Short mmCIF file of C-alpha atoms in Angstrom, two decimals:
data_model
loop_
_atom_site.label_atom_id
_atom_site.label_comp_id
_atom_site.label_asym_id
_atom_site.label_seq_id
_atom_site.Cartn_x
_atom_site.Cartn_y
_atom_site.Cartn_z
CA MET A 1 73.65 -182.17 92.05
CA SER A 2 71.83 -181.60 89.22
CA THR A 3 69.63 -180.74 86.65
CA SER A 4 66.61 -180.27 88.88
CA ASP A 5 67.22 -176.80 89.26
CA LYS A 6 68.91 -175.26 86.67
CA GLU A 7 70.00 -171.54 86.39
CA GLU A 8 67.76 -169.96 82.96
CA ASP A 9 69.57 -168.65 80.31
CA LEU A 10 68.49 -164.67 80.71
CA PRO A 11 68.28 -163.64 84.69
CA SER A 12 65.80 -161.38 85.97
CA PHE A 13 64.34 -158.44 87.01
CA HIS A 14 62.87 -157.15 89.73
CA ARG A 15 61.92 -160.06 92.21
CA TYR A 16 57.88 -160.57 92.58
CA ASP A 17 56.22 -161.75 95.77
CA LYS A 18 53.61 -164.35 93.36
CA PRO A 19 54.70 -165.88 89.50
CA ILE A 20 52.44 -164.10 87.23
CA GLY A 21 50.94 -165.29 84.32
CA PRO A 22 51.19 -164.30 80.53
CA LEU A 23 50.33 -160.44 80.86
CA GLN A 24 48.48 -159.79 77.86
CA HIS A 25 46.25 -156.54 78.87
CA ARG A 26 47.26 -153.19 78.54
CA ALA A 27 48.52 -150.67 81.43
CA GLN A 28 48.06 -146.81 80.85
CA THR A 29 50.84 -145.02 81.99
CA TRP A 30 48.70 -141.92 83.38
CA ASP A 31 52.26 -139.53 83.98
CA THR A 32 52.93 -139.46 79.98
CA GLY A 33 49.83 -140.77 78.68
CA ALA A 34 51.60 -143.69 77.07
CA VAL A 35 49.90 -146.79 75.86
CA ARG A 36 52.69 -149.95 76.91
CA THR A 37 52.03 -153.53 77.73
CA LEU A 38 53.47 -155.01 80.57
CA ARG A 39 55.11 -157.64 78.47
CA GLY A 40 56.83 -155.25 76.72
CA ILE A 41 57.98 -153.43 80.36
CA ALA A 42 59.38 -156.66 81.67
CA GLN A 43 61.28 -157.62 78.31
CA LYS A 44 63.29 -154.55 78.60
CA LYS A 45 63.56 -155.81 81.84
CA ILE A 46 65.08 -158.94 80.88
CA ARG A 47 67.02 -157.68 78.09
CA LEU A 48 68.85 -155.74 80.81
CA TRP A 49 69.59 -158.14 83.22
CA LYS A 50 70.91 -160.91 80.76
CA ASN A 51 73.47 -162.72 81.67
CA THR A 52 77.15 -161.31 79.83
CA TYR A 53 79.08 -164.19 81.06
CA LYS A 54 80.59 -166.34 78.20
CA TYR A 55 81.65 -170.25 78.89
CA LYS A 56 85.01 -171.60 77.72
CA PRO A 57 84.49 -175.28 76.26
CA ILE A 58 85.88 -178.01 78.00
CA ALA A 59 86.38 -181.58 77.39
CA TYR A 60 83.17 -181.63 79.48
CA HIS A 61 83.68 -186.02 78.61
CA GLU A 62 86.84 -185.90 81.00
CA ASP A 63 87.03 -182.04 82.85
CA ILE A 64 84.90 -179.98 85.29
CA ARG A 65 85.17 -176.30 85.47
CA ILE A 66 85.52 -175.39 89.35
CA LEU A 67 84.91 -172.08 90.14
CA LYS A 68 87.67 -170.14 92.31
CA ILE A 69 85.64 -167.60 94.71
CA LEU A 70 88.23 -165.28 94.50
CA HIS A 71 88.90 -163.21 98.63
CA GLY A 72 87.15 -160.27 99.22
CA LYS A 73 85.64 -158.38 102.22
CA GLU A 74 81.99 -158.74 104.39
CA GLY A 75 80.03 -156.65 102.08
CA SER A 76 81.56 -156.50 98.64
CA ASN A 77 80.52 -157.83 95.46
CA LEU A 78 81.51 -161.26 94.75
CA GLU A 79 84.02 -161.94 91.87
CA CYS A 80 84.91 -165.41 90.65
CA MET A 81 86.86 -167.18 88.05
CA LEU A 82 85.99 -170.60 86.31
CA PHE A 83 88.79 -173.07 85.24
CA PRO A 84 89.17 -176.38 84.11
CA SER A 85 90.15 -179.46 86.21
CA SER A 86 90.67 -182.71 85.50
CA LEU A 87 89.02 -185.63 88.34
CA GLN A 88 91.36 -187.93 89.90
CA SER A 89 90.09 -190.88 87.78
CA THR A 90 90.44 -189.01 84.96
CA LYS A 91 93.85 -186.93 84.95
CA SER A 92 95.42 -189.92 82.63
CA THR A 93 93.51 -188.88 80.14
CA SER A 94 92.88 -185.60 80.45
CA THR A 95 95.20 -182.59 79.65
CA SER A 96 93.77 -180.67 81.83
CA ASN A 97 95.47 -180.83 85.65
CA CYS A 98 93.74 -182.16 89.45
CA HIS A 99 92.73 -179.71 91.55
CA ARG A 100 90.95 -179.85 95.19
CA TYR A 101 87.56 -178.34 95.58
CA CYS A 102 84.46 -178.44 97.62
CA ALA A 103 81.70 -179.64 96.86
CA LEU A 104 78.26 -177.58 97.47
CA SER A 105 74.77 -179.21 97.83
CA TYR A 106 72.19 -176.87 98.42
CA TRP A 107 68.31 -175.76 97.40
CA TRP A 108 68.63 -173.88 94.51
CA GLY A 109 64.90 -171.44 95.14
CA GLU A 110 62.18 -170.56 93.75
CA ASP A 111 62.91 -166.76 93.26
CA LEU A 112 64.39 -165.04 90.14
CA PRO A 113 68.37 -164.47 90.03
CA THR A 114 69.38 -160.98 90.68
CA HIS A 115 72.43 -161.41 92.49
CA PRO A 116 75.80 -160.51 89.79
CA VAL A 117 78.72 -161.98 89.80
CA GLU A 118 81.84 -160.52 88.17
CA MET A 119 82.98 -162.90 86.43
CA TYR A 120 87.18 -162.86 84.54
CA ASP A 121 89.06 -164.60 82.72
CA ASP A 122 90.70 -167.95 83.89
CA THR A 123 94.36 -166.26 84.23
CA GLY A 124 96.31 -169.42 84.71
CA VAL A 125 96.97 -169.18 88.50
CA ARG A 126 95.62 -171.75 90.67
CA ASP A 127 97.36 -171.53 93.62
CA GLY A 128 97.56 -168.33 95.79
CA LEU A 129 96.01 -164.93 95.37
CA GLN A 130 94.77 -163.52 92.65
CA THR A 131 94.37 -159.67 92.18
CA MET A 132 92.56 -159.09 89.40
CA THR A 133 91.96 -155.79 86.99
CA PRO A 134 88.97 -154.92 85.04
CA PHE A 135 90.71 -155.98 81.95
CA ASN A 136 90.23 -159.27 83.26
CA SER A 137 86.72 -158.79 83.14
CA SER A 138 84.43 -161.18 81.22
CA GLY A 139 81.36 -160.22 82.03
CA LYS A 140 78.49 -160.81 84.81
CA PHE A 141 76.20 -163.53 85.82
CA TYR A 142 72.94 -163.44 88.08
CA ILE A 143 72.86 -165.66 90.31
CA ARG A 144 69.54 -166.42 92.95
CA ASP A 145 68.93 -165.20 96.47
CA ASN A 146 70.66 -168.72 98.20
CA LEU A 147 73.57 -169.44 96.27
CA ALA A 148 74.49 -165.78 96.70
CA ALA A 149 74.39 -166.18 100.85
CA ALA A 150 76.56 -169.47 100.22
CA LEU A 151 79.39 -168.04 98.14
CA LYS A 152 79.91 -165.33 100.21
CA GLN A 153 79.83 -166.94 103.37
CA PHE A 154 82.17 -169.41 101.74
CA ARG A 155 84.34 -166.58 100.53
CA LYS A 156 87.37 -165.37 103.01
CA GLU A 157 89.47 -162.02 103.31
CA THR A 158 92.88 -163.48 102.18
CA GLU A 159 92.45 -166.98 101.01
CA ASP A 160 90.62 -167.91 97.18
CA VAL A 161 88.41 -170.44 97.44
CA ASN A 162 88.06 -173.22 95.61
CA VAL A 163 83.86 -174.66 95.10
CA TRP A 164 82.02 -176.38 92.22
CA VAL A 165 78.86 -175.17 92.08
CA ASP A 166 76.52 -177.01 89.58
CA ALA A 167 74.72 -173.44 88.57
CA LEU A 168 78.22 -172.07 87.04
CA CYS A 169 81.02 -174.55 86.30
CA ILE A 170 78.14 -176.24 83.96
CA ASN A 171 76.94 -174.60 81.28
CA GLN A 172 73.18 -175.11 81.43
CA THR A 173 72.34 -173.61 77.27
CA ASP A 174 74.47 -176.39 76.19
CA VAL A 175 72.29 -179.54 76.91
CA GLU A 176 75.20 -181.84 75.20
CA GLU A 177 77.64 -180.53 77.92
CA LYS A 178 75.33 -180.74 80.76
CA THR A 179 73.96 -184.41 79.50
CA ALA A 180 77.10 -185.26 79.40
CA GLN A 181 78.23 -183.41 83.68
CA VAL A 182 75.21 -184.83 85.25
CA ALA A 183 75.91 -188.75 84.10
CA ARG A 184 79.21 -187.95 85.72
CA MET A 185 77.74 -186.20 88.92
CA ASP A 186 78.35 -189.71 91.11
CA VAL A 187 82.05 -188.94 90.79
CA ILE A 188 81.90 -185.25 90.90
CA TYR A 189 80.52 -185.57 94.74
CA SER A 190 82.68 -188.72 95.56
CA GLU A 191 85.91 -187.12 94.83
CA ALA A 192 85.52 -183.81 96.58
CA THR A 193 87.38 -183.11 99.53
CA TYR A 194 84.33 -183.11 101.33
CA VAL A 195 80.43 -182.15 100.16
CA CYS A 196 79.06 -179.40 102.23
CA ALA A 197 75.14 -179.42 102.31
CA TRP A 198 74.18 -175.63 102.65
CA LEU A 199 70.78 -174.82 104.30
CA GLY A 200 70.50 -171.51 103.62
CA ALA A 201 71.58 -167.83 105.35
CA GLY A 202 71.91 -168.33 109.14
CA LYS A 203 68.57 -167.64 110.98
CA PRO A 204 68.61 -166.38 115.34
CA GLU A 205 68.13 -170.13 116.00
CA SER A 206 70.97 -171.59 114.19
CA ARG A 207 73.32 -171.72 116.56
CA GLU A 208 71.21 -173.03 119.33
CA THR A 209 69.45 -175.63 117.12
CA PHE A 210 72.88 -177.41 116.15
CA ASP A 211 74.01 -176.65 119.46
CA PHE A 212 71.02 -178.57 120.87
CA LEU A 213 71.76 -181.66 118.62
CA LYS A 214 75.27 -182.00 119.41
CA ASN A 215 75.35 -180.99 122.63
CA LYS A 216 71.71 -182.74 124.46
CA VAL A 217 70.21 -185.09 122.12
CA LEU A 218 74.14 -186.72 121.24
CA ASP A 219 74.15 -187.48 124.75
CA LEU A 220 71.70 -190.94 125.18
CA GLN A 221 71.79 -190.00 129.05
CA GLU A 222 70.52 -186.65 128.55
CA LEU A 223 68.65 -187.42 125.65
CA ASP A 224 66.44 -190.02 127.98
CA ASN A 225 65.94 -187.11 130.79
CA LEU A 226 65.17 -184.08 128.03
CA VAL A 227 61.86 -186.38 126.91
CA LYS A 228 60.41 -186.70 130.34
CA THR A 229 59.43 -182.96 130.79
CA SER A 230 57.97 -180.48 128.71
CA ASP A 231 60.62 -177.46 129.39
CA HIS A 232 62.57 -178.50 126.14
CA ALA A 233 59.47 -178.13 123.49
CA ARG A 234 60.64 -175.18 121.92
CA LYS A 235 63.80 -176.93 121.34
CA TRP A 236 62.02 -180.01 120.25
CA ARG A 237 60.10 -176.99 117.31
CA LEU A 238 63.66 -176.16 117.03
CA VAL A 239 64.38 -179.39 115.65
CA VAL A 240 61.26 -180.26 113.50
CA ASN A 241 61.00 -177.01 112.14
CA LEU A 242 65.15 -177.84 110.70
CA MET A 243 63.74 -180.95 109.69
CA LYS A 244 60.97 -179.75 107.22
CA ASN A 245 64.27 -177.42 105.60
CA ARG A 246 63.72 -177.35 101.73
CA TRP A 247 67.00 -178.45 101.78
CA PHE A 248 66.02 -182.25 102.81
CA SER A 249 62.81 -181.64 99.69
CA ARG A 250 65.79 -181.57 96.84
CA ARG A 251 65.58 -184.99 94.72
CA TRP A 252 69.74 -184.36 94.21
CA VAL A 253 71.15 -183.92 97.64
CA ILE A 254 70.86 -188.04 98.35
CA GLN A 255 73.04 -188.46 95.59
CA GLU A 256 74.92 -185.72 96.55
CA LEU A 257 75.13 -186.41 99.68
CA ALA A 258 74.82 -190.54 99.67
CA LEU A 259 78.57 -190.27 97.54
CA ALA A 260 80.46 -187.93 100.14
CA ARG A 261 83.29 -189.29 101.64
CA ILE A 262 83.30 -187.18 103.88
CA ALA A 263 80.28 -183.89 104.51
CA VAL A 264 79.07 -181.39 106.36
CA VAL A 265 75.81 -179.47 106.81
CA ARG A 266 75.89 -175.72 107.21
CA TRP A 267 73.58 -173.34 108.03
CA GLY A 268 74.99 -170.13 107.87
CA SER A 269 77.94 -169.77 109.83
CA GLU A 270 77.25 -172.60 112.05
CA GLU A 271 78.28 -176.32 111.06
CA ILE A 272 77.55 -179.96 112.33
CA GLU A 273 79.51 -182.97 110.54
CA TRP A 274 77.22 -184.76 108.58
CA SER A 275 78.00 -188.31 110.87
CA ASN A 276 76.47 -186.22 113.68
CA PHE A 277 73.92 -185.12 112.17
CA ALA A 278 72.18 -188.63 110.93
CA ASP A 279 73.20 -189.38 114.50
CA ALA A 280 70.77 -187.03 115.72
CA ILE A 281 68.32 -187.28 113.51
CA ALA A 282 68.66 -190.83 114.12
CA LEU A 283 68.10 -190.52 117.88
CA PHE A 284 65.39 -188.18 117.99
CA MET A 285 63.18 -190.57 115.97
CA THR A 286 63.45 -193.22 118.67
CA LYS A 287 61.95 -190.53 121.02
CA HIS A 288 59.30 -189.31 118.21
CA ASP A 289 56.27 -190.64 120.06
CA GLU A 290 57.20 -188.74 122.94
CA ILE A 291 58.55 -185.92 121.64
CA THR A 292 54.76 -185.60 119.80
CA ASP A 293 52.73 -185.52 123.36
CA ILE A 294 55.60 -182.89 124.32
CA LEU A 295 54.25 -180.53 121.61
CA GLU A 296 50.94 -181.20 121.55
CA GLY A 297 50.38 -180.79 125.45
CA LYS A 298 48.07 -182.23 126.93
CA GLU A 299 45.27 -180.52 125.87
CA LYS A 300 44.79 -180.07 122.67
CA THR A 301 42.73 -176.87 122.05
CA PHE A 302 41.23 -175.96 118.47
CA SER A 303 43.17 -172.77 118.63
CA ALA A 304 46.54 -174.61 119.91
CA MET A 305 45.62 -176.92 116.76
CA GLN A 306 45.92 -173.96 113.93
CA ASP A 307 49.27 -173.56 114.87
CA PRO A 308 51.79 -175.40 112.74
CA ASP A 309 54.34 -175.33 115.22
CA THR A 310 52.73 -176.51 117.48
CA HIS A 311 50.52 -179.13 116.27
CA ILE A 312 52.54 -181.80 114.29
CA GLY A 313 49.87 -184.36 114.71
CA ALA A 314 48.75 -184.75 110.94
CA LEU A 315 52.79 -184.17 110.27
CA ASP A 316 55.14 -187.64 110.71
CA PRO A 317 58.09 -187.08 110.64
CA ARG A 318 59.14 -189.79 109.12
CA ALA A 319 57.91 -189.12 106.00
CA LEU A 320 60.31 -186.21 106.53
CA GLY A 321 63.26 -185.86 103.42
CA ALA A 322 65.79 -185.23 106.87
CA ASN A 323 64.76 -188.49 108.20
CA ILE A 324 64.48 -190.51 105.33
CA LEU A 325 67.99 -189.16 103.59
CA VAL A 326 69.35 -189.97 107.35
CA ASN A 327 68.22 -193.56 106.72
CA ALA A 328 69.16 -194.05 102.98
CA SER A 329 72.60 -192.32 103.56
CA THR A 330 73.47 -195.38 105.64
CA ASN A 331 71.43 -198.29 104.30
CA LEU A 332 71.83 -197.82 100.39
CA PHE A 333 75.67 -198.82 100.47
CA ARG A 334 78.21 -201.46 101.78
CA ARG A 335 81.54 -199.26 102.26
CA LEU A 336 85.00 -199.61 103.11
CA PRO A 337 86.34 -198.59 105.81
CA ASP A 338 87.63 -194.99 104.40
CA GLY A 339 84.43 -194.23 103.05
CA THR A 340 84.78 -196.05 99.20
CA ILE A 341 81.81 -197.97 98.64
CA LYS A 342 81.90 -201.50 97.77
CA GLN A 343 78.07 -202.76 96.90
CA ARG A 344 75.05 -201.30 96.20
CA LEU A 345 72.44 -202.68 97.92
CA VAL A 346 68.66 -201.52 96.73
CA ASN A 347 67.31 -201.31 92.28
CA LEU A 348 66.26 -198.26 90.61
CA GLU A 349 62.74 -199.37 90.91
CA VAL A 350 63.12 -199.09 94.78
CA LEU A 351 64.83 -195.57 94.84
CA VAL A 352 62.25 -193.93 92.71
CA THR A 353 59.00 -195.53 92.99
CA ALA A 354 59.39 -196.08 97.04
CA LEU A 355 61.94 -194.54 98.64
CA PHE A 356 62.99 -191.01 97.43
CA LEU A 357 59.28 -189.35 97.27
CA ALA A 358 59.95 -187.08 99.54
CA PHE A 359 62.63 -185.42 97.55
CA GLU A 360 61.45 -182.73 94.55
CA ALA A 361 62.42 -182.53 91.72
CA SER A 362 62.44 -179.13 89.73
CA GLU A 363 63.15 -180.34 86.74
CA PRO A 364 60.80 -183.74 86.06
CA LYS A 365 62.59 -185.71 84.73
CA ASP A 366 65.26 -185.80 87.37
CA THR A 367 63.11 -187.69 89.48
CA ILE A 368 64.62 -191.30 87.59
CA TYR A 369 68.10 -189.47 86.45
CA ALA A 370 69.32 -188.04 90.21
CA VAL A 371 69.39 -191.29 91.57
CA LEU A 372 70.68 -193.19 88.64
CA SER A 373 73.82 -193.51 90.36
CA LEU A 374 72.62 -194.94 93.87
CA ALA A 375 71.12 -198.10 92.10
CA LYS A 376 73.15 -201.71 91.63
CA ASP A 377 71.08 -202.20 88.69
CA THR A 378 72.31 -199.27 86.44
CA MET A 379 75.91 -199.00 87.49
CA ALA A 380 78.01 -200.70 84.41
CA GLN A 381 79.37 -204.10 85.56
CA PRO A 382 82.43 -206.34 84.82
CA ASN A 383 81.36 -208.72 82.21
CA LEU A 384 81.99 -211.66 83.05
CA ALA A 385 79.76 -214.42 81.21
CA ASN A 386 83.01 -216.03 79.89
CA PRO A 387 85.23 -216.73 82.55
CA PRO A 388 88.96 -216.70 81.81
CA SER A 389 90.22 -220.02 79.98
CA TRP A 390 92.66 -220.65 82.90
CA GLU A 391 89.68 -221.52 85.17
CA VAL A 392 90.22 -225.60 86.58
CA GLU A 393 87.59 -228.10 85.49
CA SER A 394 87.70 -231.56 86.27
CA VAL A 395 89.14 -234.09 84.49
CA ASP A 396 87.62 -237.83 84.80
CA GLU A 397 90.95 -239.40 83.23
CA SER A 398 93.33 -237.77 86.23
CA PRO A 399 94.72 -241.37 87.18
CA VAL A 400 95.07 -240.46 90.98
CA PRO A 401 91.60 -238.89 93.08
CA THR A 402 92.89 -235.62 94.43
CA PRO A 403 92.78 -235.88 98.72
CA PRO A 404 89.56 -233.84 100.00
CA PHE A 405 91.45 -231.33 102.03
CA LEU A 406 94.11 -230.30 98.95
CA GLN A 407 91.23 -229.69 96.77
CA ILE A 408 89.77 -227.54 99.10
CA ILE A 409 92.97 -225.56 99.65
CA VAL A 410 93.25 -225.56 95.51
CA ASN A 411 89.95 -224.01 95.05
CA SER A 412 89.77 -221.63 97.68
CA CYS A 413 93.78 -219.74 95.85
CA LEU A 414 91.87 -220.58 92.45
CA SER A 415 88.62 -218.16 94.08
CA SER A 416 90.71 -215.41 95.70
CA PHE A 417 92.63 -215.58 92.19
CA TYR A 418 89.35 -215.22 90.33
CA SER A 419 88.01 -212.78 92.33
CA LEU A 420 91.12 -210.35 91.64
CA PHE A 421 91.13 -211.33 87.97
CA SER A 422 88.16 -209.69 87.99
CA LEU A 423 88.55 -206.53 89.64
CA PHE A 424 91.59 -206.15 86.66
CA TRP A 425 88.69 -207.62 84.50
CA ALA A 426 86.44 -204.41 85.37
CA ALA A 427 89.30 -202.04 84.85
CA SER A 428 89.95 -202.99 81.59
CA GLY A 429 87.02 -201.24 80.59
CA ASP A 430 85.23 -204.56 79.34
CA GLU A 431 82.11 -204.01 80.79
CA ASP A 432 78.15 -204.57 79.72
CA PRO A 433 76.84 -200.82 79.17
CA ILE A 434 74.26 -199.19 81.35
CA ASP A 435 70.68 -199.43 79.46
CA PRO A 436 70.31 -197.07 77.28
CA ARG A 437 66.61 -196.96 77.79
CA ILE A 438 67.93 -195.17 80.99
CA VAL A 439 70.78 -193.11 80.44
CA PRO A 440 70.20 -189.27 81.20
CA ASP A 441 68.63 -187.60 78.04
CA TYR A 442 66.90 -184.33 78.29
CA ASP A 443 66.11 -184.18 75.02
CA LYS A 444 63.27 -186.71 75.04
CA SER A 445 59.91 -185.96 76.32
CA LEU A 446 58.91 -186.34 80.29
CA THR A 447 56.60 -189.11 78.83
CA ASP A 448 59.63 -190.71 76.63
CA VAL A 449 61.69 -190.82 80.03
CA CYS A 450 58.80 -192.53 82.22
CA ALA A 451 57.78 -195.15 79.40
CA ASP A 452 61.46 -196.33 78.83
CA PHE A 453 61.68 -196.16 83.07
CA MET A 454 58.41 -198.59 83.23
CA GLU A 455 59.23 -200.47 80.39
CA TYR A 456 62.94 -200.89 82.33
CA CYS A 457 61.67 -201.91 85.54
CA ILE A 458 58.82 -204.45 84.32
CA GLU A 459 61.50 -206.13 82.00
CA ARG A 460 64.08 -207.09 84.84
CA SER A 461 61.50 -207.46 87.79
CA GLN A 462 58.60 -209.52 85.32
CA SER A 463 56.20 -207.76 87.35
CA LEU A 464 53.66 -205.09 86.13
CA ASP A 465 53.42 -203.70 89.80
CA ILE A 466 54.82 -200.25 89.07
CA LEU A 467 51.72 -199.43 86.80
CA CYS A 468 49.35 -199.56 89.96
CA ARG A 469 52.85 -197.71 91.66
CA HIS A 470 52.04 -193.73 92.80
CA TRP A 471 55.61 -191.97 91.52
CA ALA A 472 55.39 -190.07 88.39
CA PRO A 473 56.09 -186.82 88.73
CA GLN A 474 53.89 -183.31 87.25
CA PRO A 475 55.19 -182.41 83.92
CA ARG A 476 57.38 -178.75 84.84
CA LYS A 477 54.84 -175.57 84.65
CA PRO A 478 56.21 -172.61 83.15
CA THR A 479 58.53 -170.20 84.65
CA GLN A 480 58.07 -166.66 85.85
CA LEU A 481 60.36 -166.34 83.27
CA GLU A 482 58.76 -168.11 81.02
CA GLU A 483 55.51 -167.20 81.77
CA LEU A 484 56.53 -163.50 81.02
CA LYS A 485 57.81 -164.44 77.49
CA GLY A 486 54.30 -165.80 76.81
CA THR A 487 54.74 -169.39 77.55
CA ARG A 488 51.03 -170.85 76.51
CA ALA A 489 49.66 -173.13 78.73
CA GLU A 490 48.91 -175.86 75.71
CA GLU A 491 52.87 -176.17 75.81
CA VAL A 492 52.84 -177.53 79.29
CA GLU A 493 53.07 -181.73 78.47
CA LYS A 494 50.07 -183.96 79.36
CA MET A 495 50.98 -187.05 80.73
CA PRO A 496 49.07 -190.21 80.15
CA SER A 497 46.90 -191.68 82.74
CA TRP A 498 48.65 -195.36 82.34
CA ILE A 499 51.65 -193.57 84.17
CA PRO A 500 50.65 -193.17 87.58
CA SER A 501 51.26 -189.71 89.09
CA ILE A 502 52.81 -189.19 92.86
CA GLU A 503 49.57 -187.60 93.52
CA GLY A 504 47.99 -190.23 94.37
CA HIS A 505 50.46 -191.98 96.62
CA ALA A 506 49.81 -192.57 100.14
CA TYR A 507 51.59 -189.09 101.41
CA GLY A 508 51.25 -186.91 97.61
CA GLY A 509 53.96 -184.95 96.20
CA PRO A 510 57.04 -183.97 98.21
CA LEU A 511 55.31 -180.65 99.57
CA ASP A 512 52.31 -182.74 100.69
CA THR A 513 54.27 -184.63 103.07
CA LEU A 514 54.33 -181.58 105.69
CA GLN A 515 50.70 -182.22 105.75
CA GLY A 516 50.22 -185.67 106.38
CA ARG A 517 48.48 -188.36 104.87
CA LYS A 518 46.29 -188.01 101.83
CA ASN A 519 45.51 -191.45 100.22
CA GLY A 520 45.79 -195.07 101.27
CA ASP A 521 48.41 -197.69 100.15
CA SER A 522 49.24 -198.77 96.98
CA LEU A 523 47.10 -202.37 96.24
CA VAL A 524 50.62 -203.73 95.14
CA GLY A 525 52.34 -202.25 98.15
CA CYS A 526 56.00 -201.16 98.37
CA ASP A 527 58.29 -202.76 96.85
CA GLU A 528 60.88 -203.05 99.45
CA ARG A 529 58.55 -204.45 102.05
CA GLN A 530 57.65 -207.26 99.39
CA ASN A 531 55.82 -208.83 103.16
CA HIS A 532 53.29 -206.42 103.01
CA GLN A 533 52.02 -207.20 98.90
CA HIS A 534 47.88 -206.94 98.86
CA TYR A 535 48.11 -207.98 95.46
CA HIS A 536 50.30 -208.84 92.11
CA ALA A 537 49.19 -207.26 89.72
CA SER A 538 50.57 -210.04 86.73
CA GLY A 539 49.85 -212.77 88.85
CA ASN A 540 51.74 -215.84 87.91
CA LEU A 541 51.67 -214.45 83.87
CA ARG A 542 54.65 -213.30 81.94
CA PRO A 543 54.33 -209.25 81.44
CA CYS A 544 54.23 -208.17 77.77
CA VAL A 545 53.75 -204.46 77.52
CA GLU A 546 54.36 -201.58 74.56
CA PHE A 547 54.64 -198.11 75.20
CA ARG A 548 53.26 -195.60 73.06
CA LYS A 549 55.92 -193.13 72.93
CA ARG A 550 56.19 -189.36 71.77
CA SER A 551 59.76 -190.07 69.58
#
């Protein structure tokens, strides 16, 4: 999951309903007559709530940290412990043992971290219950509402639980560690015992919605009957509202879910297997027109059209992240029966500029970094440019011609041996490296990240079409914490005009998809739909570009 929503180094103070900009005005406190600046008050609050937990270093190129949620009763404070673990793929070179864990996929939220987690020193105990004392305490770590709700939901009264969650398991203040761990996200999620997609704390309608999907929508005969009347309009609205859940808008969930061998969707205490959820959403989309008519009713009154829960005419569920994610999870790869990825099918340019525009990233650079492991052209491939020396060549001096049927058998056998050799060759580490222009680097400016990505795409596609596609994220705005610390507007990076902003896309930015179409299609169409292409930006000429960068 992600550096798309990284926790702040300094946790927070009391939550505000609206973001507070830089506070310059002085306020009179009438009770004492003292004059103080609101910024000074806020900074005192920030210091009061500062994280006191200090991370222990790990071999972050080989190991990960696992969060052990210590057992506790409902309503008690969260207590956790971090410990290092190798992965299955690194246990032969790591000094740490390999441990099982559940990987959490969740939406970070936009609130400030106010929920304390009592962190304890690693005692070395990995299995069984651990009872901590104040002498083991290592400080506090503050987390946001949604993560706090998830950890409390997963906690058990009589058993400790191992999870991997990026906000705590990665030291977000160590850029070098964060970069190394982000580059291995695909391995972390693919080697997890299972991935849990956390939709948030449960609501009164959580059980009703999941039961409707499992018991009604997945029954094909029942589904046909459901769309013949308006008796189930309320439940169809519940499904549409579920598809609007903010979890489906996170860019990192694409990788987290697509790479999982086993995944479940959890909403509070309710749970459904991802495979069943995906089938239910796919079936829902086959009845999209009928369901839209049911929800809007025969008479489209003005008052009804003002109700977002009733009127979905402008909303196209096909553009929602839930539908895109369901399609992508089945169409990005070819898999073996055990869920292992056999082949990646889509290139990076399509993933970034076409398929996943409905997904947001609070760190704009993650628009690219979050899908690197999914693309067929970014994963390291065996370097077989020079084939093995034992590969058979035709020999003109052969005194006896080879019978055709024998030649077929020999070629077939050699082909099999060559394929097997290729696997061993790949395992030996002799691989083509990933293009350095697209390797995650959070020290680079957003302009340079986008420019390097565009150069990479133009070079591979031999086309300037990416200059006409609206895909680029907006620069990251200061957080509430940064505003209170006095971050100035002029410090926000300004993007050059030759990087086309996603705001010009047909559906606008990720959050604009809920409002329906905003703009026309790009002149060059979608890269994955070449038969619908209207214009070719470079014609038949070989493109040659040079972008001015900040570094």
